[in-house]
Short mmCIF file of C-alpha atoms and ligand atoms in Angstrom, two decimals:
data_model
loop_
_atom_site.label_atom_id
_atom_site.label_comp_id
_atom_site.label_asym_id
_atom_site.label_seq_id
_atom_site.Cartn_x
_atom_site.Cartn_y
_atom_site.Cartn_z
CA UNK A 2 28.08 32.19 -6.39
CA UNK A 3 24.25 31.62 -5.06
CA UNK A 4 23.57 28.54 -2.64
CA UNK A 5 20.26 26.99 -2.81
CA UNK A 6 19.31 25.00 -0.13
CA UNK A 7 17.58 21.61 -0.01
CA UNK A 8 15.42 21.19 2.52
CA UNK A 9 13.81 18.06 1.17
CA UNK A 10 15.59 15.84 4.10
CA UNK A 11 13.56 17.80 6.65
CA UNK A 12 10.72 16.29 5.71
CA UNK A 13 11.83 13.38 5.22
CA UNK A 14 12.41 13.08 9.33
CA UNK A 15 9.17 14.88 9.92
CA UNK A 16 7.73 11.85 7.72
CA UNK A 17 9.16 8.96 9.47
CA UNK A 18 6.64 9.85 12.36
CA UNK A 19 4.54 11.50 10.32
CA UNK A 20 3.69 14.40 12.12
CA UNK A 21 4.58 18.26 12.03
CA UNK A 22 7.78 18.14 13.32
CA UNK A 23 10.50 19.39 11.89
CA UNK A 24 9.03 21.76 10.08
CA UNK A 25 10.92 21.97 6.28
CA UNK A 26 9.26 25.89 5.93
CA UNK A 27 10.74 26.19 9.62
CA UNK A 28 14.21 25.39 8.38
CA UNK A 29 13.93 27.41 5.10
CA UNK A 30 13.32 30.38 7.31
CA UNK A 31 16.66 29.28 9.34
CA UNK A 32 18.67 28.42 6.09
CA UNK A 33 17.53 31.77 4.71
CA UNK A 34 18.93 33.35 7.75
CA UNK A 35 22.06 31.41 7.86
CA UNK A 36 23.03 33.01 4.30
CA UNK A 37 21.37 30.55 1.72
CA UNK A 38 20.18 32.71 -1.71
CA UNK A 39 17.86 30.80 -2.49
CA UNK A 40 15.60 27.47 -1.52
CA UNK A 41 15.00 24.01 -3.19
CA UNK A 42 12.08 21.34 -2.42
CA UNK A 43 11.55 18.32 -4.91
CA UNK A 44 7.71 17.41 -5.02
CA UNK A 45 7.82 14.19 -5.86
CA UNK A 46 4.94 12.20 -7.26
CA UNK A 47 4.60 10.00 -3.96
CA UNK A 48 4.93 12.75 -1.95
CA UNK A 49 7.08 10.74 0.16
CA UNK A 50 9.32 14.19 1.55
CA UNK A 51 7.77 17.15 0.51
CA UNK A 52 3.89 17.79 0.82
CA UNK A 53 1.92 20.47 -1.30
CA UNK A 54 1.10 22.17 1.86
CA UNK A 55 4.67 22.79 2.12
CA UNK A 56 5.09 24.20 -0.91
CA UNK A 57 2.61 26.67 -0.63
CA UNK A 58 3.65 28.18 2.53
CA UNK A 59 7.33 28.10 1.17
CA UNK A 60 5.95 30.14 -1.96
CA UNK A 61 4.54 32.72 0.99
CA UNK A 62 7.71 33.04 3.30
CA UNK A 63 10.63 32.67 0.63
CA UNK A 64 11.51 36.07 -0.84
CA UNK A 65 14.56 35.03 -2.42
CA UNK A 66 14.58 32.26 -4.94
CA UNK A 67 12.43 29.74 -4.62
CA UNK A 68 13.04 26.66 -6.97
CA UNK A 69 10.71 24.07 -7.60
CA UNK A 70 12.28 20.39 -8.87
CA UNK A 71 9.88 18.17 -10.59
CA UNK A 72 9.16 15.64 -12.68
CA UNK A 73 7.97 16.77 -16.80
CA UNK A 74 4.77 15.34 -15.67
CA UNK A 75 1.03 17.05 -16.56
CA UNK A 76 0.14 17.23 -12.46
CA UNK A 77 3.66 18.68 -11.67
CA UNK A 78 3.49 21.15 -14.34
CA UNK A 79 -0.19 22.88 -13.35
CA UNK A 80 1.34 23.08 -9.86
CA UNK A 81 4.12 24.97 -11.01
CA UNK A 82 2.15 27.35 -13.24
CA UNK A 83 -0.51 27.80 -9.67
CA UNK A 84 2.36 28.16 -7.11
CA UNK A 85 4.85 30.46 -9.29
CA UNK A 86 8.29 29.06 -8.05
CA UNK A 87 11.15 31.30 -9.18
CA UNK A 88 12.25 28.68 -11.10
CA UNK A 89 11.44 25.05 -11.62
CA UNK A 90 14.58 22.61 -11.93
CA UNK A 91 13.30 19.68 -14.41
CA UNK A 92 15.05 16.26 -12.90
CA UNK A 93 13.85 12.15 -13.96
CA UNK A 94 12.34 10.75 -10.90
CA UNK A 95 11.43 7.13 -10.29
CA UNK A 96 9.45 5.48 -7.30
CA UNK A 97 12.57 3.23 -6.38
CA UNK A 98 15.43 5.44 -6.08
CA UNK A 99 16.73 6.51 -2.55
CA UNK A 100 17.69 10.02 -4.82
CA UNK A 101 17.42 11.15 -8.04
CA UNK A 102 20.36 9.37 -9.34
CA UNK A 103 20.88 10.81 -13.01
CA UNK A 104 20.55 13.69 -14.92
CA UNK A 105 17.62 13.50 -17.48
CA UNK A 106 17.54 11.92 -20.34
CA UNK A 107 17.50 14.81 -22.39
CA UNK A 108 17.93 12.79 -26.30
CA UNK A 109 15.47 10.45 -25.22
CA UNK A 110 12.29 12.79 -23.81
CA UNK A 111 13.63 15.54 -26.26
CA UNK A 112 9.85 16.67 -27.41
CA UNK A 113 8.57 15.86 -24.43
CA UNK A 114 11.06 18.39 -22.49
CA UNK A 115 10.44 20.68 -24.78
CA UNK A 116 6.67 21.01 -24.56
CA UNK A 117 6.90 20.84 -20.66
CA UNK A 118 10.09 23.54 -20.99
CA UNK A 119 7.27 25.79 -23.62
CA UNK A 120 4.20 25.61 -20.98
CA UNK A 121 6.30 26.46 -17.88
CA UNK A 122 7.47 29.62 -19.89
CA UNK A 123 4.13 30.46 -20.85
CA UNK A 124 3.15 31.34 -17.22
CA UNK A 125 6.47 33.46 -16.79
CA UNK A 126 8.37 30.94 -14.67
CA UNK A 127 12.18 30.02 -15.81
CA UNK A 128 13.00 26.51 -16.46
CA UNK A 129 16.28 24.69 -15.41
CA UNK A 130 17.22 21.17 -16.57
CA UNK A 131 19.41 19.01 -14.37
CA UNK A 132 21.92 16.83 -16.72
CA UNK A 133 24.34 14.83 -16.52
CA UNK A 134 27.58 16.35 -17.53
CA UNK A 135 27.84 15.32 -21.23
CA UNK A 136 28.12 17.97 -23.55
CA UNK A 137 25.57 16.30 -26.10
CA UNK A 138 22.85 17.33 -23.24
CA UNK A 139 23.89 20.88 -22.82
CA UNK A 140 23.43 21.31 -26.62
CA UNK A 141 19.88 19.71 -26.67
CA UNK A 142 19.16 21.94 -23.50
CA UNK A 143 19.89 25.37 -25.28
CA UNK A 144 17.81 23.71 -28.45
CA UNK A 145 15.26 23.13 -26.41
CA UNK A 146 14.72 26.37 -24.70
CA UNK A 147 15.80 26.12 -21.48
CA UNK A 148 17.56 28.70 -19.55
CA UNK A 149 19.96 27.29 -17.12
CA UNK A 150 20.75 23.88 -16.62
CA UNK A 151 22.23 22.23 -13.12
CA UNK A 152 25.20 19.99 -14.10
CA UNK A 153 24.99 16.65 -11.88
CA UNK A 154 27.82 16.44 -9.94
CA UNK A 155 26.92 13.41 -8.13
CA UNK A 156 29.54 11.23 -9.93
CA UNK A 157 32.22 13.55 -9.17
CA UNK A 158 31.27 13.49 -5.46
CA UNK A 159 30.88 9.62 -5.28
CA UNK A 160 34.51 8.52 -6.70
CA UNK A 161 38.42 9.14 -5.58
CA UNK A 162 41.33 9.83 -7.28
CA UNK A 163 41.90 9.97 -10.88
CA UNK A 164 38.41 9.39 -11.95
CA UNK A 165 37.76 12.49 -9.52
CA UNK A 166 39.97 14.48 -11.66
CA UNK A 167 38.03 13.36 -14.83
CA UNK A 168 34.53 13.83 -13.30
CA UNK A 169 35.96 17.35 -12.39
CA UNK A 170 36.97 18.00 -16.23
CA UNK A 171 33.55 16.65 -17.46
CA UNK A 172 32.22 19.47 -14.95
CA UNK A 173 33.91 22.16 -16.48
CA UNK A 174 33.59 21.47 -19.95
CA UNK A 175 30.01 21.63 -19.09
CA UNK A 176 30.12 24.51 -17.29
CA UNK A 177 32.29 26.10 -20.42
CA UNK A 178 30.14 25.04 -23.41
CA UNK A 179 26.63 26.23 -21.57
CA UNK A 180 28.27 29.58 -20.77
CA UNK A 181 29.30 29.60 -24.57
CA UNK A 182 25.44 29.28 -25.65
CA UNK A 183 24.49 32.00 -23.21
CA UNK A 184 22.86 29.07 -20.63
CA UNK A 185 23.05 29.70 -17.03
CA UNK A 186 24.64 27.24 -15.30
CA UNK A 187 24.50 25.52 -11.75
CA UNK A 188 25.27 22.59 -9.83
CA UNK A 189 24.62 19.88 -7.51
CA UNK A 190 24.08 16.69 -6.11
CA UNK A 191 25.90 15.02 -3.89
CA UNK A 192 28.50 18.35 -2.51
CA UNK A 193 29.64 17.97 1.08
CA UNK A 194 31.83 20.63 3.23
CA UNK A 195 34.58 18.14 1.76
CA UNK A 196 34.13 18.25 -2.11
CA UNK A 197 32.65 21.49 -2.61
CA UNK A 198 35.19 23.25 -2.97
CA UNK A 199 36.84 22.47 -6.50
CA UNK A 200 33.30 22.43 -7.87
CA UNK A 201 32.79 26.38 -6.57
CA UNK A 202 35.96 27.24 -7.70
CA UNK A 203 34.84 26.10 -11.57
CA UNK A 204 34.30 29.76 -13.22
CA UNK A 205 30.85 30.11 -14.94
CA UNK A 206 28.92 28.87 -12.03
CA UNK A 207 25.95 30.73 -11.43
CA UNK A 208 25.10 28.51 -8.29
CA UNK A 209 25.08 25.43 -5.64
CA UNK A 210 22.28 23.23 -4.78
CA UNK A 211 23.13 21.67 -1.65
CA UNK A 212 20.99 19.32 0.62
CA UNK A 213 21.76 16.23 1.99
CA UNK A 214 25.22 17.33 3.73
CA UNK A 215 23.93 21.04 5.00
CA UNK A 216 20.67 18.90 6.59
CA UNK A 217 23.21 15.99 7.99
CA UNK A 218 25.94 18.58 9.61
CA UNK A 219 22.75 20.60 11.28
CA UNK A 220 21.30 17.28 12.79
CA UNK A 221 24.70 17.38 14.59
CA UNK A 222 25.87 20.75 15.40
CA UNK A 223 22.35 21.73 16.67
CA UNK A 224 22.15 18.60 18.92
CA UNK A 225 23.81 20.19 21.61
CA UNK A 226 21.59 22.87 21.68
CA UNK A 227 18.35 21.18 21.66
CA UNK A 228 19.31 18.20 24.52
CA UNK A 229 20.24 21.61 27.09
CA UNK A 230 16.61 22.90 26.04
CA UNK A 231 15.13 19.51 26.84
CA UNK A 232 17.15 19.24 30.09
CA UNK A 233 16.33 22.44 31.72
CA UNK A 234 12.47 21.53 31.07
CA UNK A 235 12.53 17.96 33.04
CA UNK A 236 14.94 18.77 35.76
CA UNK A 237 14.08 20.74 38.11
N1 PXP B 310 20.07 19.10 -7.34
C1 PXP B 310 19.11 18.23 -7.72
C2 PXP B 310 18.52 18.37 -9.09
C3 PXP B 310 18.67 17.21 -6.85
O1 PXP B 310 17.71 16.35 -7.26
C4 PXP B 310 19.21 17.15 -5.54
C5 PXP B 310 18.71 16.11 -4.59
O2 PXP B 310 17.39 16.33 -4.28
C6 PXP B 310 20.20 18.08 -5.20
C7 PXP B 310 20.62 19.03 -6.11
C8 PXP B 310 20.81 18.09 -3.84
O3 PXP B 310 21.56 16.93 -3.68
P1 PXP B 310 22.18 16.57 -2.26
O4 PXP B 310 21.03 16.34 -1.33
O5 PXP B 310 22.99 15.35 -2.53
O6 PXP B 310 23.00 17.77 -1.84
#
């Protein structure tokens, strides 16, 4: 099982002052360190996290895999086929939303997908598509050429109980019917150190994409660390 780091909420502190600090290609580095297979950024249309800059010195520093979520859009897809991610993650994106909230809408943007899906291939780069778990939109994924898909598991993460358990089996069926059409299959959105587990214990999972929570628990168990550095420079 890989784990691909989001490191999209760096940026997003660096941006509330916006200055260079923290540094998201800083904290790939670290994540890389700390065991992570692979890194994620979203460059998003506003560029409200994630700058091209970053981007481009990510594509210089990450050796492992390096995996570019976007929007189907012409801009996003020349800066795909100039950067050379190891993979590009396709996801919907709106100006509004706090997150992406959905998988795609895979029926709807069907010929669109697959054009975008056909000129990502064309400069070598494998394409993902991030759906909801439905198993309509794992069969229009393999029809329309892509090779993995991420399964959204934000659903699953944001309900209790039975519906849990349901969310869970809508996972899995997933999982099962992309493995049966030869797709490689991930997941993520919305996994914290206390739902994970049962999601990485579904077999057929090629891999995690993790953000929000990994970013959140490092605010807090590198706080410590970083007030004792700022205390031994101002008292003497
Ligand atoms: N996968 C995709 C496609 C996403 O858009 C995101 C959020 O940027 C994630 C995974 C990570 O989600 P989270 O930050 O909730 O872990």
């Amino acid at each position: 099982m890989i784990l691909g780091v989001n490191v999209d909420h760096v940026a997003t502190v660096r941006e509330a002052r916006k200055t260079f600090e923290p540094d998201p290609v800083m904290a790939a580095t670290l994540a890389i360190l700390g065991g992570a297979n692979g890194i994620t950024v979203h460059l998003r249309e506003d560029r409200r996290h994630i700058h091209d800059r970053d981007l481009k010195m990510l594509r210089d520093v990450v050796h492992c895999e390096l995996n570019l979520e976007m929007a189907a859009t012409e801009e996003m897809v020349r800066i795909a086929r100039d950067i050379k991610p190891d993979m590009v993650t396709l996801v919907p994106e709106k100006r509004q939303e706090l997150t992406t909230e959905g998988g795609l809408n895979v029926t709807g943007q069907k010929e669109h997908l697959k054009e975008t899906i056909k000129r990502i291939h064309d400069s070598g780069i494998p394409v993902s598509l991030f759906i909801n778990p439905h198993i309509m939109d794992v069969d229009i994924s393999k029809e329309i050429n892509a090779d993995m898909i991420e399964i959204h598991t934000g659903l699953y993460a944001n309900v209790k109980g039975k519906k849990q358990e349901d969310e869970l089996h809508r996972v899995m069926e997933a999982v099962k019917i992309g493995n049966n059409l030869g797709l490689l299959v991930n997941a993520g959105h919305g996994l914290t150190y206390f739902n994970v587990k049962r999601i990485a214990a579904i077999e057929g999972i090629r891999g995690l994409y993790i953000g929000h929570s990994i970013i959140s628990r490092a605010v807090l168990v590198g706080i410590e660390r970083a007030v004792r550095e700022m205390k031994k420079l101002i008292v003497a």
